[in-house]
Coordinates of N, CA and C in Angstrom, one line a residue:
Chain R
Q1 N -75.2 -16.4 -15.5 CA -74.8 -17.4 -15.1 C -75.6 -18.7 -14.5
L2 N -75.5 -19.8 -14.9 CA -76.2 -21.0 -14.5 C -76.1 -21.3 -13.2
Q3 N -77.5 -21.7 -12.7 CA -77.9 -22.1 -11.1 C -78.8 -23.1 -11.3
L4 N -78.3 -24.2 -10.5 CA -79.0 -25.4 -10.3 C -79.6 -25.4 -9.1
Q5 N -80.9 -25.8 -8.7 CA -81.2 -25.7 -7.4 C -82.1 -26.8 -7.0
E6 N -81.8 -28.0 -6.2 CA -82.6 -29.1 -5.8 C -83.8 -28.8 -5.0
S7 N -84.9 -29.3 -5.0 CA -85.8 -29.1 -3.9 C -86.7 -30.2 -3.8
G8 N -86.9 -30.4 -2.6 CA -88.1 -31.5 -2.3 C -88.0 -32.1 -1.0
P9 N -89.0 -33.1 -0.3 CA -88.7 -33.4 1.0 C -87.4 -34.3 1.3
G10 N -87.1 -33.8 2.7 CA -85.6 -34.4 3.1 C -85.8 -35.6 4.0
L11 N -87.2 -36.1 4.1 CA -87.5 -37.3 4.6 C -88.6 -38.3 4.1
V12 N -88.2 -39.5 3.7 CA -89.1 -40.2 3.1 C -89.2 -41.5 3.8
K13 N -90.4 -42.0 3.6 CA -90.8 -43.4 4.1 C -90.3 -44.5 3.6
P14 N -89.9 -45.4 4.2 CA -89.6 -46.5 3.4 C -90.9 -47.1 2.5
S15 N -90.5 -47.6 1.3 CA -91.8 -48.0 0.2 C -92.1 -47.0 -0.3
E16 N -92.0 -45.5 -0.1 CA -92.7 -44.7 -0.6 C -91.6 -44.3 -2.0
T17 N -92.2 -43.4 -2.4 CA -91.5 -42.6 -3.8 C -90.7 -41.3 -3.2
L18 N -89.5 -41.3 -3.8 CA -88.7 -40.2 -3.3 C -88.8 -39.1 -4.7
S19 N -89.1 -38.1 -4.4 CA -89.0 -37.1 -5.4 C -88.3 -35.6 -5.5
L20 N -87.9 -35.5 -6.3 CA -87.1 -34.1 -6.3 C -87.3 -33.5 -7.7
T21 N -87.0 -32.1 -7.5 CA -87.0 -31.2 -8.6 C -86.0 -30.4 -8.7
C22 N -85.3 -30.1 -9.6 CA -84.1 -29.3 -9.9 C -84.7 -27.8 -10.9
I23 N -84.7 -26.9 -10.2 CA -84.9 -25.7 -10.8 C -83.6 -25.1 -11.6
V24 N -83.9 -24.9 -12.8 CA -82.7 -24.3 -13.5 C -82.8 -23.0 -13.7
S25 N -82.0 -21.9 -13.6 CA -81.9 -20.4 -13.8 C -80.7 -20.0 -14.5
G26 N -80.8 -19.1 -15.2 CA -79.6 -18.5 -15.9 C -79.4 -19.4 -17.2
G27 N -80.2 -19.8 -17.4 CA -79.9 -21.0 -18.7 C -81.2 -21.6 -19.1
S28 N -81.6 -21.9 -20.3 CA -82.9 -22.5 -21.0 C -82.7 -23.9 -20.8
I29 N -83.7 -24.7 -20.5 CA -83.6 -26.2 -20.4 C -84.0 -26.5 -21.6
S30 N -84.3 -25.9 -22.3 CA -84.7 -26.2 -23.8 C -83.9 -26.1 -24.8
G31 N -82.7 -26.6 -24.7 CA -81.9 -26.4 -25.7 C -81.1 -27.8 -26.3
S32 N -80.7 -27.5 -27.4 CA -80.1 -28.7 -27.9 C -78.6 -29.3 -27.4
D33 N -78.2 -28.1 -26.8 CA -76.7 -28.3 -26.4 C -76.4 -29.2 -24.9
Y34 N -77.6 -29.4 -24.3 CA -77.5 -30.0 -22.7 C -78.5 -31.1 -22.7
Y35 N -78.0 -32.1 -21.7 CA -78.6 -33.1 -21.1 C -78.6 -32.6 -19.6
W36 N -79.5 -33.2 -18.9 CA -80.1 -32.6 -17.4 C -79.9 -34.1 -16.7
G37 N -79.2 -34.0 -15.7 CA -78.8 -35.5 -14.9 C -79.0 -35.5 -13.5
W38 N -79.0 -36.5 -12.6 CA -79.2 -36.4 -11.3 C -78.0 -37.6 -11.1
I39 N -77.4 -37.6 -9.8 CA -76.2 -38.0 -9.4 C -76.2 -38.0 -7.7
R40 N -76.4 -39.2 -7.1 CA -76.2 -39.3 -5.6 C -74.9 -39.5 -5.1
Q41 N -75.1 -39.5 -3.8 CA -74.0 -39.8 -2.9 C -74.4 -40.3 -1.5
P42 N -74.1 -41.2 -1.3 CA -74.6 -41.9 0.1 C -73.7 -41.1 1.2
P43 N -74.3 -40.9 2.4 CA -73.1 -40.1 3.4 C -71.8 -41.1 3.6
G44 N -70.7 -40.3 3.3 CA -69.3 -41.1 3.3 C -69.2 -42.0 2.4
K45 N -69.8 -42.1 1.2 CA -69.5 -43.0 0.3 C -69.2 -42.2 -1.2
G46 N -68.9 -43.1 -2.2 CA -68.9 -42.3 -3.6 C -70.0 -42.0 -4.2
L47 N -69.9 -41.4 -5.4 CA -70.7 -40.9 -6.5 C -71.4 -41.9 -6.9
E48 N -72.9 -42.0 -7.5 CA -73.6 -42.8 -8.3 C -74.4 -42.1 -9.3
W49 N -74.1 -42.4 -10.6 CA -75.1 -41.6 -11.6 C -76.6 -42.3 -11.6
I50 N -77.6 -41.5 -11.6 CA -78.8 -42.2 -11.6 C -79.6 -42.2 -13.1
G51 N -79.2 -41.0 -13.6 CA -79.8 -41.0 -15.1 C -79.8 -39.5 -15.5
S52 N -80.2 -39.5 -16.9 CA -80.2 -38.0 -17.7 C -81.4 -37.8 -18.6
V53 N -81.7 -36.5 -18.7 CA -83.0 -36.4 -19.7 C -82.7 -35.3 -20.5
Y54 N -82.9 -35.5 -21.7 CA -82.9 -34.2 -22.7 C -84.1 -33.6 -22.8
Y55 N -84.3 -32.2 -23.0 CA -85.4 -31.4 -23.2 C -86.5 -32.0 -24.1
T56 N -86.3 -33.1 -25.0 CA -87.4 -33.7 -25.3 C -88.0 -34.9 -24.9
G57 N -87.3 -35.4 -23.7 CA -88.0 -36.4 -23.0 C -87.0 -37.6 -23.0
T58 N -85.9 -37.4 -24.1 CA -85.2 -38.8 -24.2 C -84.4 -38.8 -22.5
T59 N -84.4 -40.2 -22.1 CA -83.6 -40.6 -21.1 C -82.7 -41.7 -21.2
Y60 N -81.9 -41.4 -20.5 CA -80.6 -42.7 -20.1 C -80.8 -43.2 -18.6
Y61 N -80.7 -44.2 -18.2 CA -80.8 -44.5 -17.0 C -79.9 -45.5 -16.4
S62 N -79.1 -45.2 -15.3 CA -78.6 -46.5 -14.4 C -79.2 -47.9 -14.7
P63 N -78.5 -48.9 -15.3 CA -78.9 -50.2 -15.2 C -79.6 -50.8 -14.0
S64 N -78.9 -50.3 -12.9 CA -79.2 -50.9 -11.5 C -80.3 -50.1 -11.0
L65 N -80.5 -48.7 -11.4 CA -81.9 -48.4 -11.0 C -83.0 -47.9 -11.8
R66 N -82.9 -48.6 -13.2 CA -83.4 -48.4 -14.3 C -85.0 -48.8 -13.9
S67 N -85.2 -49.8 -13.2 CA -86.6 -50.5 -12.9 C -87.3 -49.5 -11.8
R68 N -86.6 -48.6 -11.3 CA -87.2 -47.8 -9.9 C -87.4 -46.3 -10.3
V69 N -86.9 -45.9 -11.6 CA -86.5 -44.3 -11.6 C -86.9 -43.8 -12.8
T70 N -87.7 -42.7 -12.7 CA -88.2 -41.8 -13.8 C -87.6 -40.4 -13.4
I71 N -87.0 -39.9 -14.7 CA -86.7 -38.5 -14.8 C -87.4 -37.8 -15.7
S72 N -88.0 -36.7 -15.6 CA -88.7 -36.2 -16.5 C -88.5 -34.5 -16.7
V73 N -88.8 -33.8 -17.6 CA -88.5 -32.6 -17.8 C -89.7 -31.6 -18.1
D74 N -89.6 -30.4 -17.6 CA -90.9 -29.7 -17.6 C -90.2 -28.4 -18.2
T75 N -90.3 -28.1 -19.5 CA -89.9 -27.0 -19.9 C -90.5 -25.7 -19.8
S76 N -91.7 -25.7 -19.6 CA -92.6 -24.6 -19.3 C -92.2 -24.1 -17.9
K77 N -91.8 -24.8 -17.0 CA -91.1 -24.5 -15.8 C -89.6 -24.4 -15.6
N78 N -89.0 -24.8 -16.6 CA -87.4 -24.8 -16.8 C -87.1 -25.7 -15.5
Q79 N -87.5 -26.9 -15.4 CA -87.0 -27.6 -14.6 C -87.1 -29.0 -14.7
F80 N -86.4 -30.0 -14.0 CA -86.6 -31.3 -14.4 C -86.7 -32.1 -13.0
S81 N -87.0 -33.4 -13.0 CA -87.6 -34.0 -11.8 C -87.3 -35.4 -12.1
L82 N -86.9 -36.1 -10.7 CA -86.7 -37.2 -10.2 C -87.7 -37.9 -9.8
R83 N -87.7 -38.8 -9.8 CA -88.8 -40.1 -9.1 C -88.1 -41.5 -8.8
L84 N -87.9 -42.1 -7.7 CA -87.4 -43.3 -7.3 C -88.4 -43.9 -6.4
N85 N -89.1 -44.8 -7.0 CA -90.1 -45.7 -6.3 C -89.7 -46.5 -5.3
S86 N -90.4 -47.0 -4.4 CA -89.8 -48.1 -3.5 C -88.7 -47.7 -2.7
A87 N -88.5 -46.7 -2.2 CA -87.4 -46.3 -1.5 C -86.9 -47.1 -0.2
T88 N -85.6 -47.2 0.0 CA -85.5 -48.0 1.1 C -84.2 -47.3 1.7
A89 N -83.8 -47.7 2.9 CA -82.6 -47.0 3.3 C -81.4 -46.8 2.5
A90 N -81.1 -47.8 1.7 CA -80.0 -47.7 0.9 C -80.1 -46.4 -0.2
D91 N -81.4 -45.9 -0.3 CA -81.3 -44.5 -1.0 C -81.1 -43.2 -0.5
T92 N -81.0 -43.4 1.2 CA -80.3 -42.3 1.7 C -79.1 -41.8 1.2
A93 N -79.3 -40.6 0.6 CA -78.0 -40.1 0.1 C -78.2 -38.4 -0.2
M94 N -77.3 -37.7 -0.4 CA -77.1 -36.4 -1.2 C -77.6 -36.7 -2.4
Y95 N -78.3 -36.0 -3.0 CA -78.7 -36.0 -4.5 C -78.5 -34.7 -5.2
F96 N -77.8 -34.7 -6.3 CA -77.4 -33.5 -7.0 C -77.9 -33.7 -8.4
C97 N -78.4 -32.4 -8.5 CA -79.0 -32.4 -10.2 C -77.7 -31.8 -11.0
A98 N -77.6 -31.8 -12.4 CA -76.5 -31.6 -13.3 C -76.8 -31.2 -14.4
R99 N -76.1 -30.5 -15.1 CA -76.2 -30.2 -16.5 C -74.8 -30.8 -17.2
Q100 N -75.2 -31.5 -18.2 CA -74.2 -32.4 -18.9 C -74.3 -31.9 -20.5
R101 N -73.3 -31.9 -21.0 CA -73.1 -31.3 -22.6 C -73.7 -32.5 -23.3
S102 N -74.4 -32.2 -24.3 CA -75.0 -33.2 -25.4 C -73.6 -33.4 -26.4
G103 N -74.2 -34.6 -27.1 CA -72.7 -35.1 -27.8 C -71.6 -35.8 -27.3
V104 N -70.3 -35.8 -27.7 CA -69.3 -36.7 -27.3 C -68.9 -36.3 -25.9
Q105 N -69.3 -35.0 -25.5 CA -68.8 -34.6 -23.9 C -70.2 -35.1 -23.0
L106 N -71.2 -36.0 -23.4 CA -72.3 -36.2 -22.7 C -72.1 -36.7 -20.9
W107 N -70.7 -37.6 -21.3 CA -70.3 -38.6 -20.2 C -69.7 -37.6 -19.2
S108 N -69.2 -36.3 -19.1 CA -68.7 -35.9 -18.4 C -69.7 -34.8 -17.8
V109 N -69.4 -34.2 -16.3 CA -70.5 -33.4 -15.9 C -69.9 -32.2 -15.3
P110 N -69.9 -31.3 -16.0 CA -69.2 -29.8 -15.6 C -70.1 -28.9 -14.5
A111 N -71.4 -28.9 -14.4 CA -72.2 -28.3 -13.8 C -72.9 -28.9 -12.9
W112 N -73.0 -28.8 -11.4 CA -73.6 -29.4 -10.6 C -74.5 -28.4 -9.8
G113 N -75.5 -28.9 -8.8 CA -76.3 -28.1 -8.1 C -75.6 -28.4 -6.6
Q114 N -76.2 -27.8 -5.6 CA -75.4 -28.0 -4.2 C -75.7 -29.1 -3.6
G115 N -76.8 -29.7 -4.3 CA -77.3 -31.0 -3.4 C -78.5 -31.2 -2.5
A116 N -79.4 -32.1 -2.3 CA -80.3 -32.0 -1.4 C -80.2 -33.1 -0.5
L117 N -80.2 -33.4 0.6 CA -80.2 -34.6 1.2 C -81.4 -35.1 1.6
V118 N -81.7 -36.6 1.3 CA -82.7 -37.2 1.6 C -82.5 -38.1 2.1
S119 N -83.3 -38.4 3.3 CA -83.2 -39.6 4.2 C -84.4 -40.5 4.0
V120 N -84.3 -41.8 3.7 CA -85.1 -42.8 3.8 C -85.4 -43.5 5.6
S121 N -86.5 -43.2 6.0 CA -86.4 -43.5 7.4 C -88.0 -43.4 7.8
S122 N -88.6 -44.5 8.7 CA -89.8 -44.3 9.4 C -90.1 -43.3 10.3
Chain O
Q1 N -70.2 -51.7 -3.9 CA -69.0 -51.6 -4.5 C -68.8 -51.0 -5.8
S2 N -67.8 -49.9 -6.0 CA -68.1 -49.2 -7.2 C -67.6 -49.9 -8.4
A3 N -68.0 -49.3 -9.5 CA -67.5 -49.9 -10.8 C -66.0 -49.8 -11.1
L4 N -65.4 -48.6 -10.9 CA -63.9 -48.4 -11.0 C -63.2 -48.4 -9.6
T5 N -62.0 -48.9 -9.8 CA -61.5 -49.3 -8.7 C -60.3 -47.9 -8.4
Q6 N -60.4 -47.1 -7.4 CA -59.3 -46.2 -6.8 C -58.6 -46.3 -5.7
P7 N -57.4 -46.3 -5.3 CA -56.9 -46.4 -4.1 C -57.4 -45.5 -3.1
P8 N -57.9 -45.9 -1.7 CA -58.5 -44.9 -0.9 C -57.9 -43.7 -0.5
S9 N -56.6 -43.7 -0.5 CA -55.8 -42.5 -0.2 C -54.9 -42.4 -1.1
A10 N -54.0 -41.0 -1.0 CA -52.9 -40.6 -1.5 C -52.2 -39.6 -0.8
S11 N -51.0 -39.2 -1.0 CA -50.5 -38.3 0.1 C -49.0 -37.9 -0.8
G12 N -49.0 -36.5 -0.4 CA -47.8 -36.0 -1.1 C -47.5 -34.6 -0.4
S13 N -46.1 -34.2 -0.6 CA -45.7 -33.1 0.3 C -45.9 -32.0 -0.9
P14 N -45.9 -30.7 -0.5 CA -46.2 -29.3 -1.1 C -45.0 -29.4 -2.3
G15 N -45.2 -29.1 -3.4 CA -44.5 -29.2 -4.4 C -44.1 -30.6 -5.2
Q16 N -44.6 -31.6 -4.5 CA -44.5 -33.0 -5.1 C -45.4 -33.0 -6.0
S17 N -45.4 -34.1 -7.1 CA -46.4 -34.6 -8.0 C -47.1 -35.9 -7.4
V18 N -48.1 -36.1 -7.4 CA -49.0 -37.3 -7.0 C -49.7 -37.8 -8.1
T19 N -49.8 -39.2 -8.3 CA -50.5 -39.6 -9.4 C -51.7 -40.5 -8.5
I20 N -52.8 -40.5 -9.1 CA -54.0 -41.3 -8.7 C -54.4 -42.0 -9.7
S21 N -54.7 -43.6 -9.5 CA -55.3 -44.5 -10.7 C -56.5 -44.7 -10.5
C22 N -57.2 -45.4 -11.6 CA -58.4 -45.6 -11.9 C -58.8 -46.8 -12.7
T23 N -58.9 -48.2 -12.1 CA -58.9 -48.9 -13.0 C -60.3 -49.7 -13.2
G24 N -60.5 -49.8 -14.3 CA -61.9 -50.4 -15.0 C -61.9 -51.8 -15.9
T25 N -62.5 -51.9 -16.6 CA -62.3 -53.0 -17.7 C -62.3 -52.5 -19.0
S26 N -62.4 -53.4 -20.1 CA -62.5 -52.9 -21.5 C -63.9 -52.4 -22.1
R27 N -65.0 -52.8 -21.2 CA -66.3 -52.2 -21.1 C -66.6 -50.8 -20.7
D28 N -65.6 -50.2 -20.1 CA -65.6 -48.7 -19.7 C -64.3 -48.2 -19.9
V29 N -63.3 -47.8 -18.9 CA -62.2 -47.1 -19.0 C -61.5 -47.5 -20.4
G30 N -61.4 -48.8 -20.7 CA -60.4 -49.3 -21.5 C -61.0 -49.2 -23.0
G31 N -62.4 -49.1 -23.1 CA -63.1 -49.0 -24.3 C -63.3 -48.0 -24.7
Y32 N -63.3 -46.8 -24.3 CA -63.9 -45.6 -24.6 C -62.9 -44.3 -24.0
D33 N -62.9 -43.3 -24.6 CA -61.8 -42.2 -24.0 C -63.0 -41.0 -23.4
H34 N -63.9 -41.4 -22.7 CA -64.8 -40.6 -22.1 C -64.6 -41.0 -20.3
V35 N -63.3 -40.7 -20.1 CA -63.0 -40.7 -18.7 C -62.8 -39.2 -18.0
S36 N -63.3 -38.9 -17.1 CA -63.3 -38.0 -16.2 C -62.9 -37.8 -14.8
W37 N -62.3 -36.5 -14.3 CA -62.3 -36.6 -12.6 C -62.7 -35.5 -12.0
Y38 N -63.0 -35.6 -10.8 CA -63.7 -34.7 -10.0 C -62.8 -34.3 -8.8
Q39 N -62.9 -33.2 -8.5 CA -62.6 -32.8 -7.0 C -63.7 -32.6 -6.2
Q40 N -63.7 -32.9 -4.9 CA -64.9 -32.5 -4.2 C -64.3 -32.3 -2.8
Y41 N -64.6 -31.2 -2.1 CA -64.4 -30.8 -0.9 C -65.5 -31.3 -0.1
P42 N -65.3 -31.7 1.4 CA -66.4 -31.9 2.5 C -67.6 -30.9 2.1
G43 N -68.9 -31.3 2.1 CA -69.9 -30.8 2.1 C -70.2 -29.9 0.9
K44 N -69.4 -30.1 0.1 CA -69.6 -29.4 -1.5 C -70.0 -30.4 -2.4
A45 N -70.3 -29.5 -3.7 CA -70.5 -30.3 -5.0 C -69.2 -30.6 -5.8
P46 N -69.3 -31.7 -6.3 CA -67.9 -32.2 -7.2 C -67.5 -31.2 -8.0
K47 N -66.2 -30.9 -8.4 CA -65.9 -30.3 -9.5 C -65.1 -30.7 -10.6
L48 N -65.5 -30.6 -11.9 CA -64.8 -31.4 -13.1 C -63.1 -30.8 -13.3
M49 N -62.5 -31.6 -13.3 CA -61.1 -31.3 -13.3 C -60.8 -31.5 -14.9
I50 N -61.0 -33.0 -15.1 CA -60.3 -33.5 -16.4 C -61.5 -34.2 -17.1
Y51 N -61.7 -34.0 -18.4 CA -62.8 -34.8 -19.1 C -62.2 -35.3 -20.4
E52 N -62.8 -36.6 -21.0 CA -62.2 -36.9 -22.3 C -60.7 -37.2 -22.1
V53 N -60.6 -38.0 -21.0 CA -59.0 -38.5 -20.6 C -57.9 -37.5 -20.2
S54 N -58.0 -36.3 -20.6 CA -56.8 -35.5 -20.6 C -57.1 -34.1 -20.9
K55 N -58.1 -33.8 -21.1 CA -59.0 -32.4 -21.3 C -59.4 -31.6 -20.2
R56 N -58.6 -30.4 -20.1 CA -58.9 -29.3 -19.0 C -60.1 -28.4 -19.1
P57 N -61.1 -28.3 -18.2 CA -62.0 -27.1 -18.5 C -61.4 -25.6 -18.1
S58 N -61.8 -24.9 -18.7 CA -61.5 -23.6 -18.5 C -61.3 -23.4 -17.1
G59 N -60.3 -22.8 -16.6 CA -60.0 -22.5 -15.2 C -59.6 -23.5 -14.4
V60 N -59.1 -24.7 -14.9 CA -58.5 -25.7 -14.0 C -56.9 -25.6 -14.3
P61 N -56.2 -25.3 -13.3 CA -54.9 -25.2 -13.5 C -54.1 -26.5 -14.4
D62 N -53.1 -26.0 -14.9 CA -52.4 -27.2 -15.7 C -51.6 -28.2 -14.9
R63 N -51.8 -27.8 -13.5 CA -51.2 -28.7 -12.5 C -51.7 -30.2 -12.9
F64 N -52.8 -29.9 -12.9 CA -53.8 -31.3 -13.1 C -53.8 -31.8 -14.8
S65 N -53.3 -33.3 -14.9 CA -53.2 -33.7 -15.9 C -54.0 -35.1 -16.0
G66 N -54.2 -35.7 -16.9 CA -55.0 -37.1 -17.0 C -54.4 -37.5 -18.3
S67 N -54.3 -38.9 -18.0 CA -53.8 -39.9 -19.0 C -54.5 -41.4 -18.8
K68 N -54.3 -42.2 -19.8 CA -55.1 -43.7 -19.9 C -54.1 -44.3 -20.5
S69 N -54.0 -45.7 -19.8 CA -53.4 -46.7 -20.4 C -54.1 -48.1 -20.4
G70 N -54.6 -48.7 -21.4 CA -55.4 -49.8 -21.3 C -56.6 -49.6 -20.5
N71 N -56.8 -50.4 -19.3 CA -58.0 -50.5 -18.3 C -57.7 -49.4 -17.4
T72 N -56.6 -48.7 -17.4 CA -56.2 -47.7 -16.3 C -56.2 -46.3 -16.6
A73 N -57.0 -45.5 -16.0 CA -56.7 -44.0 -16.4 C -56.2 -43.5 -15.1
S74 N -55.4 -42.2 -15.2 CA -54.6 -41.6 -14.1 C -54.9 -40.2 -14.1
L75 N -55.0 -39.8 -13.0 CA -54.8 -38.2 -12.7 C -53.4 -37.7 -12.0
T76 N -52.8 -37.1 -12.8 CA -51.5 -36.3 -11.8 C -51.7 -35.1 -11.7
V77 N -51.3 -34.6 -10.2 CA -51.2 -33.3 -9.7 C -50.0 -32.8 -9.4
S78 N -49.3 -32.0 -10.5 CA -47.9 -31.9 -10.3 C -48.0 -30.4 -9.1
G79 N -46.9 -30.2 -8.6 CA -46.6 -29.0 -8.1 C -47.7 -29.1 -7.0
L80 N -47.8 -30.0 -6.1 CA -48.9 -29.9 -5.2 C -49.2 -28.9 -4.3
Q81 N -50.2 -28.3 -3.9 CA -50.3 -26.9 -2.9 C -51.5 -27.5 -2.1
A82 N -51.4 -26.7 -1.0 CA -52.3 -27.1 0.2 C -53.7 -27.3 -0.2
E83 N -54.1 -26.5 -1.3 CA -55.6 -26.3 -1.6 C -55.9 -27.8 -2.5
D84 N -55.0 -28.4 -2.7 CA -55.5 -29.7 -3.7 C -56.0 -30.8 -2.9
G85 N -55.8 -30.8 -1.4 CA -56.1 -31.7 -0.6 C -57.8 -31.6 -0.6
A86 N -58.3 -33.1 -1.1 CA -59.6 -33.3 -1.5 C -59.9 -34.6 -1.7
D87 N -61.4 -35.2 -2.0 CA -61.4 -36.2 -2.3 C -61.4 -36.2 -4.1
Y88 N -61.1 -37.2 -4.7 CA -61.0 -37.2 -6.0 C -61.6 -38.4 -6.7
Y89 N -62.6 -38.1 -7.6 CA -63.6 -39.6 -8.2 C -63.0 -39.3 -9.8
C90 N -63.0 -40.3 -10.0 CA -63.0 -40.7 -11.7 C -64.2 -41.4 -11.9
S91 N -64.5 -41.2 -13.3 CA -65.7 -41.6 -14.1 C -65.3 -42.0 -15.5
S92 N -66.4 -42.8 -15.8 CA -66.2 -43.2 -17.5 C -67.5 -43.7 -18.1
Y93 N -67.7 -43.3 -19.1 CA -68.8 -44.0 -20.0 C -68.5 -45.6 -19.9
A94 N -69.6 -46.2 -19.9 CA -69.9 -47.8 -19.8 C -70.5 -48.3 -20.9
D95 N -70.4 -49.4 -21.3 CA -71.4 -50.0 -22.4 C -72.8 -49.6 -22.0
S96 N -73.5 -49.3 -23.2 CA -75.0 -49.4 -23.3 C -75.6 -48.3 -22.5
Y97 N -74.6 -46.8 -22.6 CA -75.3 -45.6 -22.1 C -75.1 -45.6 -20.4
N98 N -74.5 -45.8 -20.0 CA -74.2 -45.9 -18.7 C -73.0 -45.1 -18.2
L99 N -72.9 -44.3 -17.2 CA -72.0 -43.6 -16.6 C -71.7 -44.3 -15.1
V100 N -70.4 -44.6 -14.8 CA -69.9 -45.4 -13.6 C -68.7 -44.4 -13.0
F101 N -68.7 -44.6 -11.7 CA -67.7 -43.6 -11.1 C -67.0 -44.7 -10.4
G102 N -65.7 -43.9 -9.9 CA -64.7 -44.7 -8.7 C -65.3 -44.5 -7.6
G103 N -64.7 -45.3 -6.6 CA -65.2 -45.0 -5.1 C -64.4 -44.0 -4.5
G104 N -63.6 -43.1 -5.3 CA -62.9 -42.2 -4.6 C -61.5 -42.1 -3.7
T105 N -60.8 -41.0 -3.8 CA -59.2 -41.2 -3.3 C -59.5 -39.8 -2.5
K106 N -59.0 -40.0 -1.2 CA -58.6 -39.0 -0.4 C -57.0 -38.5 -0.5
L107 N -57.0 -37.3 -1.0 CA -55.6 -36.9 -1.2 C -55.4 -35.9 0.0
T108 N -54.3 -36.3 0.4 CA -53.9 -35.4 1.9 C -52.5 -34.7 1.4
V109 N -52.4 -33.7 1.5 CA -51.0 -32.7 1.3 C -50.5 -32.6 2.7
L110 N -49.3 -33.3 2.7 CA -48.7 -33.2 4.2 C -48.0 -31.9 4.6

């Protein structure tokens, strides 16, 4: 059974880099059937897609975050990571990692982690 | 401001049907059949309820159905049950490899 677990600091200082890792268990990240993504949700607000990565390293990013985001994959550790540079208070959110099917179903998200709350504050 | 527009709230009595709308543009909802709907309880991760406009993942009750007309997608919940009370979000593929979400609708079962 697939499990996705976010890990990383819960508090980040403004202007610093927000970093999170998603540990994948119950399935291999090195498969052609899936992309691996990050989605966030500010407190009391809606969902925002950040980006997605394929096991080969191919990435898709939200246009609004592209200049600050890097999503990478580590197949040896069966995990993928998010880095968001120059963090501000507006980046305070619950961050979810997720698995998406490749191909025509790429743009739906059937599997989610439980989420990790990250606050940006001095 | 979310890319897709949803009503902030909707409500219905047990057994009734309720429809939630999701309005976008020709560059997202209207241009592609990649509309999804998610159910989210407070403090929980979202759950995929509908994908590719009208398809249900395994395990989702057939009381949930999706449709699309022009730039507006809709989620209909028939035979409302108490446990259907939750937040619902739509999403759509948008031009140039982008995924956009609606602002969410809080469904209350009266």
